[in-house]
CSV table of C-alpha atoms in Angstrom, one decimal:
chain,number,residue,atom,x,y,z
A,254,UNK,CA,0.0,0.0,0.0
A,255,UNK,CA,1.6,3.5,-0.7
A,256,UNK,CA,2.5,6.0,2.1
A,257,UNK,CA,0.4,9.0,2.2
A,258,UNK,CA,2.5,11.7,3.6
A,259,UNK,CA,1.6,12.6,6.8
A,260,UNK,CA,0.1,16.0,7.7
A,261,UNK,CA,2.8,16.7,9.7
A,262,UNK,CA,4.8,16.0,6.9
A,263,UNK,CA,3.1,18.5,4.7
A,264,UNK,CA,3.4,21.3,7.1
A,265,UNK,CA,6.9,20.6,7.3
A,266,UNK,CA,7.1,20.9,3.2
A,267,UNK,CA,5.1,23.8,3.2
A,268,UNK,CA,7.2,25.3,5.7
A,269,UNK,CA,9.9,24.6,3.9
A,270,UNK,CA,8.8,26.3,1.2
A,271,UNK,CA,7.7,29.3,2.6
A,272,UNK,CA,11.4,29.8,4.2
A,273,UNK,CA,12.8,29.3,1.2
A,274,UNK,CA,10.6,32.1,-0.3
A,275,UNK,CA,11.5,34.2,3.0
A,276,UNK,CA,15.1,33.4,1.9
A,277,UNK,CA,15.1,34.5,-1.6
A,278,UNK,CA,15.5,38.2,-0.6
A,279,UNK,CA,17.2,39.6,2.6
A,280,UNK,CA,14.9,42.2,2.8
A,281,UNK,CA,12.1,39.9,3.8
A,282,UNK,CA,11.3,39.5,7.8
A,283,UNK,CA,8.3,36.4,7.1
A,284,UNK,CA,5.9,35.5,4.7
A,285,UNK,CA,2.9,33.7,5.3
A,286,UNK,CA,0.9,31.3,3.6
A,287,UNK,CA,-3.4,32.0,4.2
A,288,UNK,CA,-6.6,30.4,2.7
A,289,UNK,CA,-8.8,33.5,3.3
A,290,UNK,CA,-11.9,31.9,2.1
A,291,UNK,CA,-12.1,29.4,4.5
A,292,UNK,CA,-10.1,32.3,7.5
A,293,UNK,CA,-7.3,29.8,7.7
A,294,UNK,CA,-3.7,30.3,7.8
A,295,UNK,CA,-2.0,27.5,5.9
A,296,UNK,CA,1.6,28.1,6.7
A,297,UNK,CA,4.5,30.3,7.3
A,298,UNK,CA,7.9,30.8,7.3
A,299,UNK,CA,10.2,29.6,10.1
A,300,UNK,CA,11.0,33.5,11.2
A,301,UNK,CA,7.0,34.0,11.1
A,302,UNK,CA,7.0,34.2,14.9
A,303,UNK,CA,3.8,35.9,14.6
A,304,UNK,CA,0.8,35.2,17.4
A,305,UNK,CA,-1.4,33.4,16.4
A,306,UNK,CA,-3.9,36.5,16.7
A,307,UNK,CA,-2.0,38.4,14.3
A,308,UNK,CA,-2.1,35.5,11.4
A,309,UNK,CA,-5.9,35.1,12.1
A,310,UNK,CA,-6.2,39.5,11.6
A,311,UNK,CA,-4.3,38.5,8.4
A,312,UNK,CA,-6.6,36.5,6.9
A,313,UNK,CA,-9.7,38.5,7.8
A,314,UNK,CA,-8.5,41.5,6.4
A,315,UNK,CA,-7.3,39.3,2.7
A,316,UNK,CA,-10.6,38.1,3.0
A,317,UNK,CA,-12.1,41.5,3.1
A,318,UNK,CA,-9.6,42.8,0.5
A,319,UNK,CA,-9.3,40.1,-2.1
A,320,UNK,CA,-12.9,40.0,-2.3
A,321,UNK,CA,-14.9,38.6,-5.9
A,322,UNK,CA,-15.3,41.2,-8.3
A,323,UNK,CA,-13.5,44.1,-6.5
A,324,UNK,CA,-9.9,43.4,-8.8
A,325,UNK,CA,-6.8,44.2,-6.7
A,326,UNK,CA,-3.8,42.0,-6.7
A,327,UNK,CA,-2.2,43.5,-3.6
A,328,UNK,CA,-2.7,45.2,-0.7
A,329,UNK,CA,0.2,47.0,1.5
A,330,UNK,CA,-0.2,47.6,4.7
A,331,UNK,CA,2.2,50.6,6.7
A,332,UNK,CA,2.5,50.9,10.0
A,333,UNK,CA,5.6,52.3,12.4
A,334,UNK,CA,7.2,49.0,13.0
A,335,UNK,CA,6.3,47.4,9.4
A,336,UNK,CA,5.1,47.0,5.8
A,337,UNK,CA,2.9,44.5,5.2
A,338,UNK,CA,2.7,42.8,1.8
A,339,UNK,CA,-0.6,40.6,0.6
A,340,UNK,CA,-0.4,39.4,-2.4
A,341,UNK,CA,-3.4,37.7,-4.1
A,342,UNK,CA,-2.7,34.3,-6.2
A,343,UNK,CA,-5.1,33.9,-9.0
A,344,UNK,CA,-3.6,30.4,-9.9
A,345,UNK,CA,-4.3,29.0,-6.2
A,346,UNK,CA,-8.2,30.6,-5.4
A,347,UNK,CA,-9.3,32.1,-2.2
A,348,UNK,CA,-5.0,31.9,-1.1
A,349,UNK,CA,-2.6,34.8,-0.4
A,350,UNK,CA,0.6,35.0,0.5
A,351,UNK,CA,1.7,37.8,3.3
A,352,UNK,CA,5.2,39.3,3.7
A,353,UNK,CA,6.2,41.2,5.9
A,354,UNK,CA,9.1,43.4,5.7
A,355,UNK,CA,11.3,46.3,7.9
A,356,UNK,CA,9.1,49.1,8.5
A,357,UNK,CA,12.2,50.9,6.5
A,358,UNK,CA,11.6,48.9,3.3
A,359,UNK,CA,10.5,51.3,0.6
A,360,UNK,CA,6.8,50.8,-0.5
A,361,UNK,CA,8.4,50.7,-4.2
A,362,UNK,CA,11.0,47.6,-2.9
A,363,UNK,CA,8.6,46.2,-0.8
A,364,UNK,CA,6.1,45.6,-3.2
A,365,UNK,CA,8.7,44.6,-6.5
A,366,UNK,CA,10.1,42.0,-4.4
A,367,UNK,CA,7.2,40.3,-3.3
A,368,UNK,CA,5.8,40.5,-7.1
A,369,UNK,CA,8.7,38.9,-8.2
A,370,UNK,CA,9.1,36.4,-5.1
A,371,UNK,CA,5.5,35.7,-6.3
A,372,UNK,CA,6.2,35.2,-9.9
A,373,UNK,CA,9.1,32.8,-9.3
A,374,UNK,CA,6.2,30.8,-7.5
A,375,UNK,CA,4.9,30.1,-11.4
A,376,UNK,CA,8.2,28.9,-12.4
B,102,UNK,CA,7.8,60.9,15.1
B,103,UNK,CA,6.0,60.6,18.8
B,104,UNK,CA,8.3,59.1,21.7
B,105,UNK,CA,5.3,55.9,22.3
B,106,UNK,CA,6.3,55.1,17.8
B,107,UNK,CA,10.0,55.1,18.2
B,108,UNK,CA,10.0,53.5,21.6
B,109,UNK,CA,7.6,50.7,19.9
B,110,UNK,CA,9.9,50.2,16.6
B,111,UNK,CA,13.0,50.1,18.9
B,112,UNK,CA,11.1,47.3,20.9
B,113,UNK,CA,10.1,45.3,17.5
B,114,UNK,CA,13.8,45.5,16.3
B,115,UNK,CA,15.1,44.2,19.7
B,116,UNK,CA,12.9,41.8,19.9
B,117,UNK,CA,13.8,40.3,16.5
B,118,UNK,CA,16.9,41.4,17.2
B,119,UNK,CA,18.6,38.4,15.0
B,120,UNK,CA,15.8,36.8,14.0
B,121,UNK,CA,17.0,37.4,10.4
B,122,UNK,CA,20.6,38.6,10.3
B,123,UNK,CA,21.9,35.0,9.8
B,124,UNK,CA,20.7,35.8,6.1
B,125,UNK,CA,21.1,39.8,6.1
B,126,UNK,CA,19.0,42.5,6.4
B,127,UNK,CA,18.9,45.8,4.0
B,128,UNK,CA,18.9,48.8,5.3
B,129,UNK,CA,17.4,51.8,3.3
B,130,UNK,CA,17.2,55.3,3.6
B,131,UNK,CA,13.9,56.7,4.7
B,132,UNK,CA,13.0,59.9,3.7
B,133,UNK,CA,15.4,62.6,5.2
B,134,UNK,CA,17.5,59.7,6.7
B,135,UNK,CA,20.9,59.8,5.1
B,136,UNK,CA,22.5,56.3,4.6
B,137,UNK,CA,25.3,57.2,7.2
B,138,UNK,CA,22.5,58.1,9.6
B,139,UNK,CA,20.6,54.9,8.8
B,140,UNK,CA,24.3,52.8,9.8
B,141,UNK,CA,24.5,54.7,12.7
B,142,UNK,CA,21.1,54.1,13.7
B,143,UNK,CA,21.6,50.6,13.6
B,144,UNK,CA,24.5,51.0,16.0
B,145,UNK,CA,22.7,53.1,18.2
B,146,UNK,CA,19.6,49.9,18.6
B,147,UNK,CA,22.2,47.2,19.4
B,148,UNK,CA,22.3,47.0,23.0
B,149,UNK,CA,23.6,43.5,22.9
B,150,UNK,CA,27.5,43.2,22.4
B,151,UNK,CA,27.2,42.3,18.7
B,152,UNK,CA,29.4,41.9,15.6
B,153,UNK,CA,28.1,41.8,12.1
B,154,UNK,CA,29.2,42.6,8.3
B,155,UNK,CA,28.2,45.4,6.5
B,156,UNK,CA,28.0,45.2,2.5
B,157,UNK,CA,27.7,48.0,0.4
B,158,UNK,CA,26.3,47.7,-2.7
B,159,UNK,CA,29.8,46.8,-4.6
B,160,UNK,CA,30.0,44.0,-2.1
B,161,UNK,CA,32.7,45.0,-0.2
B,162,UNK,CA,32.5,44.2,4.0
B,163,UNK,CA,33.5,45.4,7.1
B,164,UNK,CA,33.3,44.0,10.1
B,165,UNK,CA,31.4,46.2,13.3
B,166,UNK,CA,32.2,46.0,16.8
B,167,UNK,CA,29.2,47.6,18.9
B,168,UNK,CA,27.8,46.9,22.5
B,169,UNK,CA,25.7,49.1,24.4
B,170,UNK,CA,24.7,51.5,21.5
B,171,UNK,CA,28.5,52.5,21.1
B,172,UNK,CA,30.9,51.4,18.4
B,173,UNK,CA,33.7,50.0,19.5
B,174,UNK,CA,35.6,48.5,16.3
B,175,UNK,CA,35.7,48.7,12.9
B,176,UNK,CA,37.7,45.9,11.4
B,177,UNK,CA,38.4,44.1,8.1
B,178,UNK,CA,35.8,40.8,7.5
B,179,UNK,CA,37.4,37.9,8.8
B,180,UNK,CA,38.2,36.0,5.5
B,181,UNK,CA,40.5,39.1,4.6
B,182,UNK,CA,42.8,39.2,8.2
B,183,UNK,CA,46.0,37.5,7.6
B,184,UNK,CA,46.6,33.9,8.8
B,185,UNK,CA,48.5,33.8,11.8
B,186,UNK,CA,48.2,37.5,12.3
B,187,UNK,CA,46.5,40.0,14.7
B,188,UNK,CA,43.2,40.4,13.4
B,189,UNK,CA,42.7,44.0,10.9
B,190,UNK,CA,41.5,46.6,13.1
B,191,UNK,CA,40.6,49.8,10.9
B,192,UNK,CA,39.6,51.6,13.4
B,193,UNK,CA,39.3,51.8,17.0
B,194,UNK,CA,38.6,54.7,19.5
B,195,UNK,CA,41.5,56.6,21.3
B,196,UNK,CA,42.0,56.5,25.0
B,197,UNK,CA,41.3,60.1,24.7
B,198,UNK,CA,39.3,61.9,22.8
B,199,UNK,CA,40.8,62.9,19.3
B,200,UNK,CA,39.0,64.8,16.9
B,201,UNK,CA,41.9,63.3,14.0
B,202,UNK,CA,40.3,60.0,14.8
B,203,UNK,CA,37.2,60.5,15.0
B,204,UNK,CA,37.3,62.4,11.5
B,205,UNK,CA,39.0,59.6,10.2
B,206,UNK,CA,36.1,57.1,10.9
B,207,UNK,CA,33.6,59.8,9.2
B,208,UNK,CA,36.0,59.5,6.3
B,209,UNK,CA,36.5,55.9,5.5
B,210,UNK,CA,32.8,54.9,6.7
B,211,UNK,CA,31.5,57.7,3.9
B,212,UNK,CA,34.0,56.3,1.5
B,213,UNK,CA,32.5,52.9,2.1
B,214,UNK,CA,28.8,54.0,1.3
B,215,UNK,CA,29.5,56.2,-1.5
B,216,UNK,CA,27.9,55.0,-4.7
B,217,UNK,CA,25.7,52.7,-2.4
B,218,UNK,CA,22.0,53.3,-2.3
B,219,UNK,CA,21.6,50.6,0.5
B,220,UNK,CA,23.4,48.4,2.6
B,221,UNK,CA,23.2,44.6,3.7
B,222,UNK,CA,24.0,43.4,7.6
B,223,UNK,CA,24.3,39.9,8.1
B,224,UNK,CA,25.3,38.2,11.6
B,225,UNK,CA,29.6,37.3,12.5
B,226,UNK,CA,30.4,34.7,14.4
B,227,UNK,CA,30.8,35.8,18.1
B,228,UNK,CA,35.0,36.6,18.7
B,229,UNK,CA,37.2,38.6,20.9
B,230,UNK,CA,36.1,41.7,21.3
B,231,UNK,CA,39.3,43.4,22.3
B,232,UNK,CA,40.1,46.9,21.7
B,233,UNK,CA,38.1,49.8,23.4
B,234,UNK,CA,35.8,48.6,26.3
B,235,UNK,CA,33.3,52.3,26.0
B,236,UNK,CA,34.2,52.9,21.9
B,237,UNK,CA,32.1,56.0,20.6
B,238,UNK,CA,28.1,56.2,21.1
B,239,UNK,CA,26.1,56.5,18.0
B,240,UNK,CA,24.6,59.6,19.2
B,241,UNK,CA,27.9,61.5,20.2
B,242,UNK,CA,28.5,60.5,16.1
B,243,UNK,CA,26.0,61.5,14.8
B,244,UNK,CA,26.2,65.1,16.4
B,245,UNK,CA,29.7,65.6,15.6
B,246,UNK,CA,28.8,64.5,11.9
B,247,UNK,CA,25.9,67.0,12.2
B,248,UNK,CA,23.8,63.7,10.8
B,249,UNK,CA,19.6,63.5,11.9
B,250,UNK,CA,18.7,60.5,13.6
B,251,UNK,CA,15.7,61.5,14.3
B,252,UNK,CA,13.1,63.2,12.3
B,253,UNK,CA,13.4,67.4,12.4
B,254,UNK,CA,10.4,69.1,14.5
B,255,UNK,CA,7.0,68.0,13.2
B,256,UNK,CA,4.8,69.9,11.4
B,257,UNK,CA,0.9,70.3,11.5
B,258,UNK,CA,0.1,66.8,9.6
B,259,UNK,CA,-3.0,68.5,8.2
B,260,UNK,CA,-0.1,70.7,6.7
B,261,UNK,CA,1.8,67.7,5.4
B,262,UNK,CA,-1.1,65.9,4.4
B,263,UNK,CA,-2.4,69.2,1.9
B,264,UNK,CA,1.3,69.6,0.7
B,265,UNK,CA,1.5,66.1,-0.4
B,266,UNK,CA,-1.7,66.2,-1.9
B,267,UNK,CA,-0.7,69.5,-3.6
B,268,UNK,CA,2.3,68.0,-5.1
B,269,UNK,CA,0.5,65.2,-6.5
B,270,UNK,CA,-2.7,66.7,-7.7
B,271,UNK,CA,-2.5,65.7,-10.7
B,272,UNK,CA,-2.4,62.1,-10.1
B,273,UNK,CA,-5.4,62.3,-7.8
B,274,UNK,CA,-8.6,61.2,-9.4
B,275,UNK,CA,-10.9,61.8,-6.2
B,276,UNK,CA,-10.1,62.2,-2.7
B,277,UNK,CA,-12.4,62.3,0.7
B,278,UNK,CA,-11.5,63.6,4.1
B,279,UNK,CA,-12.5,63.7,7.4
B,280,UNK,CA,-11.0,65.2,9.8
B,281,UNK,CA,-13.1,65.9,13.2
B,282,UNK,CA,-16.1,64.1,12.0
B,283,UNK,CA,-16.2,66.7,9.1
B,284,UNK,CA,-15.9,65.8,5.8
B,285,UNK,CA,-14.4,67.2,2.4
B,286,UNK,CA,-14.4,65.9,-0.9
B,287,UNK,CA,-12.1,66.9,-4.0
B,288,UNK,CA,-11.5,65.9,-7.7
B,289,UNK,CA,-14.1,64.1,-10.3
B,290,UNK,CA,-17.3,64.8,-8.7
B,291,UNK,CA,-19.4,61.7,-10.5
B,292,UNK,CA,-16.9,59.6,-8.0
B,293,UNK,CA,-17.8,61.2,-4.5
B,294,UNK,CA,-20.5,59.0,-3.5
B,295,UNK,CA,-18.7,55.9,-4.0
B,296,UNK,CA,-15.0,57.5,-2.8
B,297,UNK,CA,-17.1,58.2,0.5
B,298,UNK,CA,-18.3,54.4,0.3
B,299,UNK,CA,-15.2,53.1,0.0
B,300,UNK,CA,-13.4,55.1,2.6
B,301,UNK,CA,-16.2,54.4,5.0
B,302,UNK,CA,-15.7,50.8,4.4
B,303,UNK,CA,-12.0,50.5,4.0
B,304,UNK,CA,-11.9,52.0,7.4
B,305,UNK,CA,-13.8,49.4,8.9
B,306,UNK,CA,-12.0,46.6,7.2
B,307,UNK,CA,-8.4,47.9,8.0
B,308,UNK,CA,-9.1,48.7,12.0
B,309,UNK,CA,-11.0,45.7,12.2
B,310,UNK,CA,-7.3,44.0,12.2
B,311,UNK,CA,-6.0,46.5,14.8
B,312,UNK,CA,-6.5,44.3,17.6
B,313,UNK,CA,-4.4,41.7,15.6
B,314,UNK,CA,-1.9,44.5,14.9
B,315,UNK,CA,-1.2,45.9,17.9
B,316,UNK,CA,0.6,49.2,16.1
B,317,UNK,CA,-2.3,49.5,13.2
B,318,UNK,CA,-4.2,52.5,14.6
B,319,UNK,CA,-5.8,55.8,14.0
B,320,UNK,CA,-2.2,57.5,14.8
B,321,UNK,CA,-0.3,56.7,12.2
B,322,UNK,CA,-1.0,54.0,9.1
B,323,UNK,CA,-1.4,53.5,5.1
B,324,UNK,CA,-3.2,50.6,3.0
B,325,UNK,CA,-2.8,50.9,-0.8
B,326,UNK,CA,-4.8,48.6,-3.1
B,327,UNK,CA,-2.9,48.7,-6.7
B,328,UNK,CA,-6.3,48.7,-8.5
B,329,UNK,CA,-9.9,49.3,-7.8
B,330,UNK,CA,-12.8,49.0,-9.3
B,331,UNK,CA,-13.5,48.8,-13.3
B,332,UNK,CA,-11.1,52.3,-14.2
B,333,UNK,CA,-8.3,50.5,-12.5
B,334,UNK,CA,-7.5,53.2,-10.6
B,335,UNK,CA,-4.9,53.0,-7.0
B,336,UNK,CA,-6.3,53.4,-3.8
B,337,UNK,CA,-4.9,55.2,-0.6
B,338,UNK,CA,-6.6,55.1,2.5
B,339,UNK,CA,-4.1,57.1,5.3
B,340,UNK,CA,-5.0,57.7,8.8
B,341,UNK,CA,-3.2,59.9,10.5
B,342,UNK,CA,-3.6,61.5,14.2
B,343,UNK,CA,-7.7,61.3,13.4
B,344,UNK,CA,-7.4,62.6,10.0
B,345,UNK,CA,-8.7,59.7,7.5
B,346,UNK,CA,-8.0,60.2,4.1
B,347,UNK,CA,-9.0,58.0,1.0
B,348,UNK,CA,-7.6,58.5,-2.3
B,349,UNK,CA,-8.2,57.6,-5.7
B,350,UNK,CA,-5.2,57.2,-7.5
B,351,UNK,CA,-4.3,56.9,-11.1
B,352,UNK,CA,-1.7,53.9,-11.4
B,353,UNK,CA,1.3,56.0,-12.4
B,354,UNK,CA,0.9,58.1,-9.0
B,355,UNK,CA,0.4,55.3,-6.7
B,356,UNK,CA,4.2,54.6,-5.7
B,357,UNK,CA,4.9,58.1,-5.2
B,358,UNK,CA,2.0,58.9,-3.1
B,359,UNK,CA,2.2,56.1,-0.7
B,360,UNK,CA,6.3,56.7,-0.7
B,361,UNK,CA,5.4,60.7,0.2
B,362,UNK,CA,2.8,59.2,3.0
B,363,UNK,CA,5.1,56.5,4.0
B,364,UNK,CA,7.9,59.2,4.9
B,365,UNK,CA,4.7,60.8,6.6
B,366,UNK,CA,4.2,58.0,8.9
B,367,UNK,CA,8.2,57.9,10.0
B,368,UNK,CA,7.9,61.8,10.3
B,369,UNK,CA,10.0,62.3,7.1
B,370,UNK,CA,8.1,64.7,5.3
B,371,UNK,CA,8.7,64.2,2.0
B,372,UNK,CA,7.8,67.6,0.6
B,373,UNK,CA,9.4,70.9,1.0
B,374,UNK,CA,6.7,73.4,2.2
B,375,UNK,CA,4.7,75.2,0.2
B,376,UNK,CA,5.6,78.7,-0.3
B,377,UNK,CA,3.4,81.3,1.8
């Protein structure tokens, strides 16, 4: 009989995955992986160290942005302490992918390198 | 910038205070914030006794000695030292104060970020210290140098907030304010009503996270959608001190608004003042 992989297992790719993403560009604190339809956060990087509070806000407010019919692809987010990146993916419905960058990052750099941190997604 | 925004940022950076510098961190100019000041600044937030490499954008390093918000070395990056030798100081403070040395830092660390529109820090495997056990605080630095830290005196943001709108009139499709429960409206008229729908909903939606992100508040934040809408056009929704703004945005403005309110939000204005 062939193994499924566990679901442990596939949190642990996913995870994986999403560091790797995180790793792709220094300027990158986190990214994190959320189905906003269903208000679920499906993974994040290893530096996420976000509450669990925080990733749940992040999915209610891609839900409320990303909404059918309304068009945008991304949403930033500024604060004092950071800039907050979602970016909508067309090719995996109702998902998003949040990074979250220095509050320093330039909304020009932070929004170019999650686009193309996206795209390479594609590849 | 208010004492409670830097205190708070300081506190974010300390507490990821290495979370990331195993593979680098970038640090950026903001605004008024010289390159030189932005280095310094990131002396002035390690508390920790700490070494890390600094690349500029040619990829050359050097190492940095700090502890307690003071630099204490500047050396070459390990790989470069000579085997079996003393390990490349560059620079190190005097027992006494010496103006010829301290000029000489200001030299060779402008030298190094010439030409360099950003710089990468990445973490150095813990060593000797040696050399000075007080080096030179940050702060003494940057007021030798005559380099801002900190963001000059604030002005009225309803001041700031016209000025930027002012500069980038032309890229402004619509725009609603409120500002003490009073509201004013500006730009294509035919999109008032639905400007005013969307800011009154957009400010729902984005402090309805607040209480996931504890610094997301009324004080000081930006959300930018990069299209809205069938006319494709940027939105801005700003809230500043109680003033809520929502704009709409034709696509080649976007960047340069939200980088104009960005500085806003760090207290770099981004525009000069408007002539009286």
């Amino acid at each position: 009989m062939a193994r499924f992989p566990s679901q442990k297992a596939r949190d642990l790719t996913l995870s994986s995955k999403l560091e790797a993403l995180r790793a792709r560009n220094a300027a990158i604190d986190a990214v994190v992986y959320v189905d906003f339809g269903a208000t679920t956060v499906l993974g994040a990087s290893q530096s996420a160290g976000r509450p669990q509070e925080v990733l749940d806000g992040l999915c209610r407010l891609a839900a409320n942005v990303f909404d059918e019919g309304r068009g945008p692809e991304q949403a930033v987010l500024m604060t004092v302490t950071e800039v907050l990146v979602l970016q909508h993916l067309p090719q995996e419905p109702g998902t998003a992918l949040c990074f979250f960058f220095p509050p320093q990052t330039s909304y020009e750099d932070a929004c170019g390198i999650t686009h193309d941190a996206t795209g390479s997604l594609a590849q | 910038m208010s004492v409670s925004d830097d205190l708070e940022r300081k506190l974010e950076r300390l507490a990821s205070a290495g979370s990331s510098a195993a593979s680098g961190r970038t640090l950026t100019p903001l605004g008024g914030r010289t390159l030189l000041a932005t280095l310094l600044l990131e002396i002035d937030e390690t508390v920790l006794a700490d070494r890390f490499r600094v690349a500029n954008t040619a990829g050359r390093e050097i190492l940095v000695v700090a502890h307690n918000r003071r630099l204490l070395q500047v050396r070459a990056p390990e790989s470069r030292q000579l085997v079996g030798g003393p390990d490349s100081i560059l620079w190190q403070p005097t027992d006494e104060p010496d103006p010829e040395n301290v000029a000489f830092l200001r030299n060779f660390l402008e030298g190094f970020i010439a030409d360099s529109d950003r710089l990468q820090i990445f973490a150095a495997p813990k060593g000797a210290q040696g050399g000075s056990d007080f080096g030179i605080s940050a702060k003494r630095l940057a007021e030798e140098w005559d380099v801002a830290l900190l963001p000059p005196a604030e002005r009225p943001l309803v001041e700031v907030l016209d000025a930027i709108m002012s500069e980038n009139k032309e890229q402004i499709v619509t725009w609603v304010r409120r500002i003490d429960g009073q509201t004013e409206c500006g730009g294509d008229a035919t999109l008032f009503e639905p400007t005013e729908t969307l800011a009154q909903t957009l400010e729902r939606e984005v402090f309805a996270t607040s209480p996931a992100l504890p610094n997301l508040s009324r004080d000081r934040c930006v959300f930018t959608l990069d299209t809205f809408g069938k006319a494709g056009n940027g939105v801005i929704f700003a809230a500043f001190e109680g003033i809520l703004v929502t704009l709409l945005v034709r696509p080649s403005g976007l960047v340069r608004l939200a980088r104009d309110l960005q500085e806003t939000l760090h207290g770099w204005y981004g525009v000069k003042p408007t002539p009286v």
